[in-house]
PDB file of C-alpha atoms in Angstrom:
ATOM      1  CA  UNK G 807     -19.087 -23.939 -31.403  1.00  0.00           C
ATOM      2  CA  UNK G 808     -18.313 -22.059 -28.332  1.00  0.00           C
ATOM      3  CA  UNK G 809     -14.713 -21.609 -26.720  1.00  0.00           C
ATOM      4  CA  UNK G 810     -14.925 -22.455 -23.060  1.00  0.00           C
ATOM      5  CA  UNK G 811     -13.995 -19.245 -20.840  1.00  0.00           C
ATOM      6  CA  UNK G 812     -10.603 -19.999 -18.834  1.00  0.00           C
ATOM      7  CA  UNK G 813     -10.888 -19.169 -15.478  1.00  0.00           C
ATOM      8  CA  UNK G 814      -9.114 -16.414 -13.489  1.00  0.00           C
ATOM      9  CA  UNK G 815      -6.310 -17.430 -11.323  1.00  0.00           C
ATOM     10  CA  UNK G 816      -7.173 -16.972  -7.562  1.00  0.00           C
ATOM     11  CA  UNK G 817      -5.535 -13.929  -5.535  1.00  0.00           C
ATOM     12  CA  UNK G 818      -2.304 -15.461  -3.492  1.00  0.00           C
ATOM     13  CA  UNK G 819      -4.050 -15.104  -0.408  1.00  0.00           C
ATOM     14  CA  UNK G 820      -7.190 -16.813  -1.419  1.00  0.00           C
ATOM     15  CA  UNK G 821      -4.407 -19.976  -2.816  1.00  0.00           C
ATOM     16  CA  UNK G 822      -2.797 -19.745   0.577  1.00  0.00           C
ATOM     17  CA  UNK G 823      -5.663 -19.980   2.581  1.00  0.00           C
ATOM     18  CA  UNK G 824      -6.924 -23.434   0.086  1.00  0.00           C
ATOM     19  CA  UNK G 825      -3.381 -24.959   0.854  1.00  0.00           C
ATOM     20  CA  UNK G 826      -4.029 -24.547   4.349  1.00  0.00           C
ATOM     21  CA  UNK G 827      -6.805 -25.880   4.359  1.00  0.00           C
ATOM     22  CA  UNK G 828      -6.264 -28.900   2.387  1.00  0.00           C
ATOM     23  CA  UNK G 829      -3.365 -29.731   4.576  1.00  0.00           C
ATOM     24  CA  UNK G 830      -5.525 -29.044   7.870  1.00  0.00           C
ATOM     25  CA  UNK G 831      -8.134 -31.370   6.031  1.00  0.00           C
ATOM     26  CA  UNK G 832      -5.707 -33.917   5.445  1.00  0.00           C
ATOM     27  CA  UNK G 833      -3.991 -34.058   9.205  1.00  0.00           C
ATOM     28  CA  UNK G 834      -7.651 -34.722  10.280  1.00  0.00           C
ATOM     29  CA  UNK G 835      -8.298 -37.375   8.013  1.00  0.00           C
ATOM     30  CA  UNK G 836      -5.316 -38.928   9.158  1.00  0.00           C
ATOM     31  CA  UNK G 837      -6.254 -38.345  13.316  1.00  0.00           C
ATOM     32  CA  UNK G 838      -9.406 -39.645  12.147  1.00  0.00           C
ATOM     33  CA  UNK G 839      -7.365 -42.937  11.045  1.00  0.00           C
ATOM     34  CA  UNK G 840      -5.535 -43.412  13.807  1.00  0.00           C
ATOM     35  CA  UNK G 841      -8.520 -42.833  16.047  1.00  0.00           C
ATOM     36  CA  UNK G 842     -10.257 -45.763  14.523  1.00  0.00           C
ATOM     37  CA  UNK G 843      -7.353 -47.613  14.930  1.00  0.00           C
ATOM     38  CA  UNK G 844      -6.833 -46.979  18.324  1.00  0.00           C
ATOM     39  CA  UNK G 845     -10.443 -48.067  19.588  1.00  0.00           C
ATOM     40  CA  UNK G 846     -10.046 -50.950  17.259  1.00  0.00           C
ATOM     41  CA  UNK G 847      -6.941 -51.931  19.342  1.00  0.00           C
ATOM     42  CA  UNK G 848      -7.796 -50.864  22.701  1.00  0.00           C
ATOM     43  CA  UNK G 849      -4.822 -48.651  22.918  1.00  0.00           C
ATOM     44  CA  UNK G 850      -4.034 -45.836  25.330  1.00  0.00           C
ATOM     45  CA  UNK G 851      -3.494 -44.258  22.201  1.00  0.00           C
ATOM     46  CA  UNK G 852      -7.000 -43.116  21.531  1.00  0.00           C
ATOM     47  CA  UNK G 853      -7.410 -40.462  23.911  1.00  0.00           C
ATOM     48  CA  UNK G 854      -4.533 -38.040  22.324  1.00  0.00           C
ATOM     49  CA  UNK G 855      -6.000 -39.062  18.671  1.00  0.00           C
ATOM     50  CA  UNK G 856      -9.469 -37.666  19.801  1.00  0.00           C
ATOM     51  CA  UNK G 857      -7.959 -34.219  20.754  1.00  0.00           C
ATOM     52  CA  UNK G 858      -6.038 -34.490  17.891  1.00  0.00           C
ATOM     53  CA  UNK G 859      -9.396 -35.020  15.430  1.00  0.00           C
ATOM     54  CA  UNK G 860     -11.429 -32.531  17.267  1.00  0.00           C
ATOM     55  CA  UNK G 861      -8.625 -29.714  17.185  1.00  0.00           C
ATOM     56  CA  UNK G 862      -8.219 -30.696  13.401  1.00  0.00           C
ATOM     57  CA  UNK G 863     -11.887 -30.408  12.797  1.00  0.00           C
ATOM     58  CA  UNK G 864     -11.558 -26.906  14.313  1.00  0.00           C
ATOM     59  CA  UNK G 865      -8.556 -25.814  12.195  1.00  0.00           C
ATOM     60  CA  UNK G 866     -10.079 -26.994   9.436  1.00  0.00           C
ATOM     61  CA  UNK G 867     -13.519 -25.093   9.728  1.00  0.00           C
ATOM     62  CA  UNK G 868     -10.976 -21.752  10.750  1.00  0.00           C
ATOM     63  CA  UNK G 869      -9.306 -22.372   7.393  1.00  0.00           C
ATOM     64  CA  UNK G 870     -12.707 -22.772   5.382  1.00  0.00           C
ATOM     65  CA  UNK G 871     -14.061 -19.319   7.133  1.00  0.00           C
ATOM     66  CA  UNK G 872     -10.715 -18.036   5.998  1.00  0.00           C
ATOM     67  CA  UNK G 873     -10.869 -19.006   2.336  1.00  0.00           C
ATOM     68  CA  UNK G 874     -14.437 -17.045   2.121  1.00  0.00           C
ATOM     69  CA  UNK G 875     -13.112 -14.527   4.030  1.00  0.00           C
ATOM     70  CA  UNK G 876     -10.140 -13.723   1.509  1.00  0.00           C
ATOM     71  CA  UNK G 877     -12.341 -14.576  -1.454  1.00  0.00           C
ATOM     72  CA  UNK G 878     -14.763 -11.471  -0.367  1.00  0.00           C
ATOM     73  CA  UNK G 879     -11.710  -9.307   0.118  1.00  0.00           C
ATOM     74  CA  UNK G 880     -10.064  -9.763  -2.723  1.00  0.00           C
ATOM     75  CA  UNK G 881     -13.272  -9.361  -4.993  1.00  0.00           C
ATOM     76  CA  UNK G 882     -13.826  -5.790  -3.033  1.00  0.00           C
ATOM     77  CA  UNK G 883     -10.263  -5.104  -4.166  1.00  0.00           C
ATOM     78  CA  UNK G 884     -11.355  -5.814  -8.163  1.00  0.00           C
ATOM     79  CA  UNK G 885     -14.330  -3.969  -7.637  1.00  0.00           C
ATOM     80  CA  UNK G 886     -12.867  -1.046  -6.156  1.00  0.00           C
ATOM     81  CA  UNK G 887      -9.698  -1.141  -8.772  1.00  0.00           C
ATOM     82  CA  UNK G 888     -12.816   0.138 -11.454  1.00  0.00           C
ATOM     83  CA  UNK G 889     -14.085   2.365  -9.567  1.00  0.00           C
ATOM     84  CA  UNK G 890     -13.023   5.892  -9.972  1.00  0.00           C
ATOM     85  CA  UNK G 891     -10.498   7.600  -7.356  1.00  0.00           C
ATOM     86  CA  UNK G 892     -10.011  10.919  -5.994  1.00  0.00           C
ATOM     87  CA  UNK G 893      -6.442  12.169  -7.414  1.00  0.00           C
ATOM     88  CA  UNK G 894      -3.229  11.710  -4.914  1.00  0.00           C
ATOM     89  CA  UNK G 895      -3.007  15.678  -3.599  1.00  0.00           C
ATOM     90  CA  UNK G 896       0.795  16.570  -5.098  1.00  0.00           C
ATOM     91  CA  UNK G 897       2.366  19.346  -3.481  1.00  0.00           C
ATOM     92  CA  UNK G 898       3.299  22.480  -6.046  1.00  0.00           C
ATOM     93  CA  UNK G 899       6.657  22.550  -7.262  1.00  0.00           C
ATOM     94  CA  UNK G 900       9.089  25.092  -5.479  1.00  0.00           C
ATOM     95  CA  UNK G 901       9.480  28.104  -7.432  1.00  0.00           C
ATOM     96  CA  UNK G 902      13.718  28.492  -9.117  1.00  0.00           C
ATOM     97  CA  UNK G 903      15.022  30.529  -7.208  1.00  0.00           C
ATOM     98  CA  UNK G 904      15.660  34.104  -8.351  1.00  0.00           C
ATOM     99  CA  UNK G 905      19.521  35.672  -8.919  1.00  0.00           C
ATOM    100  CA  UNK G 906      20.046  38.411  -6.369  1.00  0.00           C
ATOM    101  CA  UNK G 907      21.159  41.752  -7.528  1.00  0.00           C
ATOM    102  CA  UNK G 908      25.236  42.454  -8.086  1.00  0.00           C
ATOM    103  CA  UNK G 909      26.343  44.800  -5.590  1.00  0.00           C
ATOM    104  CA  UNK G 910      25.766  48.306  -7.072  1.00  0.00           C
ATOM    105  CA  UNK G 911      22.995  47.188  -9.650  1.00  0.00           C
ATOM    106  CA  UNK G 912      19.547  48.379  -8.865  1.00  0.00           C
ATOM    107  CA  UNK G 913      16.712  45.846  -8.024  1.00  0.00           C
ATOM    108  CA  UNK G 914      14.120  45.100 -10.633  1.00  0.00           C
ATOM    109  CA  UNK G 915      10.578  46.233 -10.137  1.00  0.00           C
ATOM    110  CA  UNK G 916       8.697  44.217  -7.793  1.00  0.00           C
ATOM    111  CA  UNK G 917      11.863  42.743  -6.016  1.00  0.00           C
ATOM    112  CA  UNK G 918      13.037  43.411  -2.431  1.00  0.00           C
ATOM    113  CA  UNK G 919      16.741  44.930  -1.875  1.00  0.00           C
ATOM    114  CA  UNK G 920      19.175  42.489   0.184  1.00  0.00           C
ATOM    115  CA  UNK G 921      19.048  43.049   3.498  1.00  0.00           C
ATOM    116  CA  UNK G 922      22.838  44.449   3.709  1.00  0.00           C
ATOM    117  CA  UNK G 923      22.173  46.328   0.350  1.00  0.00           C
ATOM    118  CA  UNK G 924      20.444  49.826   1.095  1.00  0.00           C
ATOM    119  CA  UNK G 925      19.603  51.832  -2.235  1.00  0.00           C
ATOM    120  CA  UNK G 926      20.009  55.255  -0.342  1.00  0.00           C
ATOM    121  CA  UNK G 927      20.177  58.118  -2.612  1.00  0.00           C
ATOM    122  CA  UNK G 928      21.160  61.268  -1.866  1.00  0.00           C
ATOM    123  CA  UNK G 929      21.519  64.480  -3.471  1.00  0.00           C
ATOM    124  CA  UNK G 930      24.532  65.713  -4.928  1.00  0.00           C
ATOM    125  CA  UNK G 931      25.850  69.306  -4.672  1.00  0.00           C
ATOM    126  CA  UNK G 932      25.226  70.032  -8.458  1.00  0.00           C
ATOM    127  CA  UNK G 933      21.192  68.414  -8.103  1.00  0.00           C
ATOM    128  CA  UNK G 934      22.270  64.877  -9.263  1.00  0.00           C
ATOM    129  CA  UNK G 935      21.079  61.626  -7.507  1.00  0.00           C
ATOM    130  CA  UNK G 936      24.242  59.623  -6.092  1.00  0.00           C
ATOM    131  CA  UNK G 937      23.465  56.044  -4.926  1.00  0.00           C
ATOM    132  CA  UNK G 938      25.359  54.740  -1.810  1.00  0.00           C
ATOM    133  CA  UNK G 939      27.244  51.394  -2.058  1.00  0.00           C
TER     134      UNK G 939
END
C-alpha cells in the first residue's frame, strides 16, 4: 500500500494572491446577484450593478494573472535556492596593530622609526657609536 504524498504549503504570496482572488470572485458573484435582481425589478439600480459586475470580472481575471504570476516566481526562487552560488566577496580582516618602539629602544628589522624618533648615530670621541634621543 502506498502513503499518499502531502502536499507543499504554497509561498505567502502565492496564498495572498488566492485570497484575493476568492474574495474578488465572490464580490462579483454577488454584483452578478443584484444585477439579476435589478432587471428583474426594473430598478434604477441596475445600471451601477453592471459597472459593478464588469469591474469585478476585471479584478478578478487581474487576481487570476496574479496567482500564476507568483506561482512562477516563487518556483524560480526553489529552483535557484539548489543551484550553486558564487561566494559573498568578504573583505580581509585588518591586520593587529603593531606596538611602537619605547623611546630609546631600537626598531626591529623591517619596521619604520616614528616619525619624531630619529635613530641618528654619531661617533664618539673614543670610536664608539652614541645614539641620539
Amino acid at each position: 500500500m502506498s502513503v499518499p504524498r502531502r502536499r507543499r504549503r504554497l509561498p505567502d504570496e502565492v496564498r495572498a494572491a488566492a485570497v484575493r482572488a476568492v474574495l474578488s470572485f465572490s464580490f462579483t458573484l454577488v454584483g452578478i446577484v443584484v444585477a439579476t435582481l435589478a432587471s428583474y425589478a426594473g430598478s434604477s439600480l441596475l445600471t451601477p450593478a453592471l459597472m459593478a459586475m464588469g469591474l469585478g470580472v476585471f479584478g478578478t481575471m487581474w487576481c487570476l494573472l496574479e496567482i500564476l504570476i507568483s506561482r512562477q516566481v516563487a518556483a524560480q526562487r526553489l529552483r535557484a535556492q539548489a543551484a550553486p552560488r558564487p561566494q559573498p566577496y568578504r573583505a580581509p580582516e585588518p591586520l593587529a596593530p603593531r606596538p611602537l618602539p619605547r623611546p630609546g629602544q631600537q626598531a626591529r628589522p623591517g619596521q619604520q622609526p616614528r616619525p619624531g624618533q630619529q635613530q641618528a648615530r654619531s661617533q664618539a670621541p673614543g670610536g664608539r657609536q652614541q645614539t641620539a634621543r
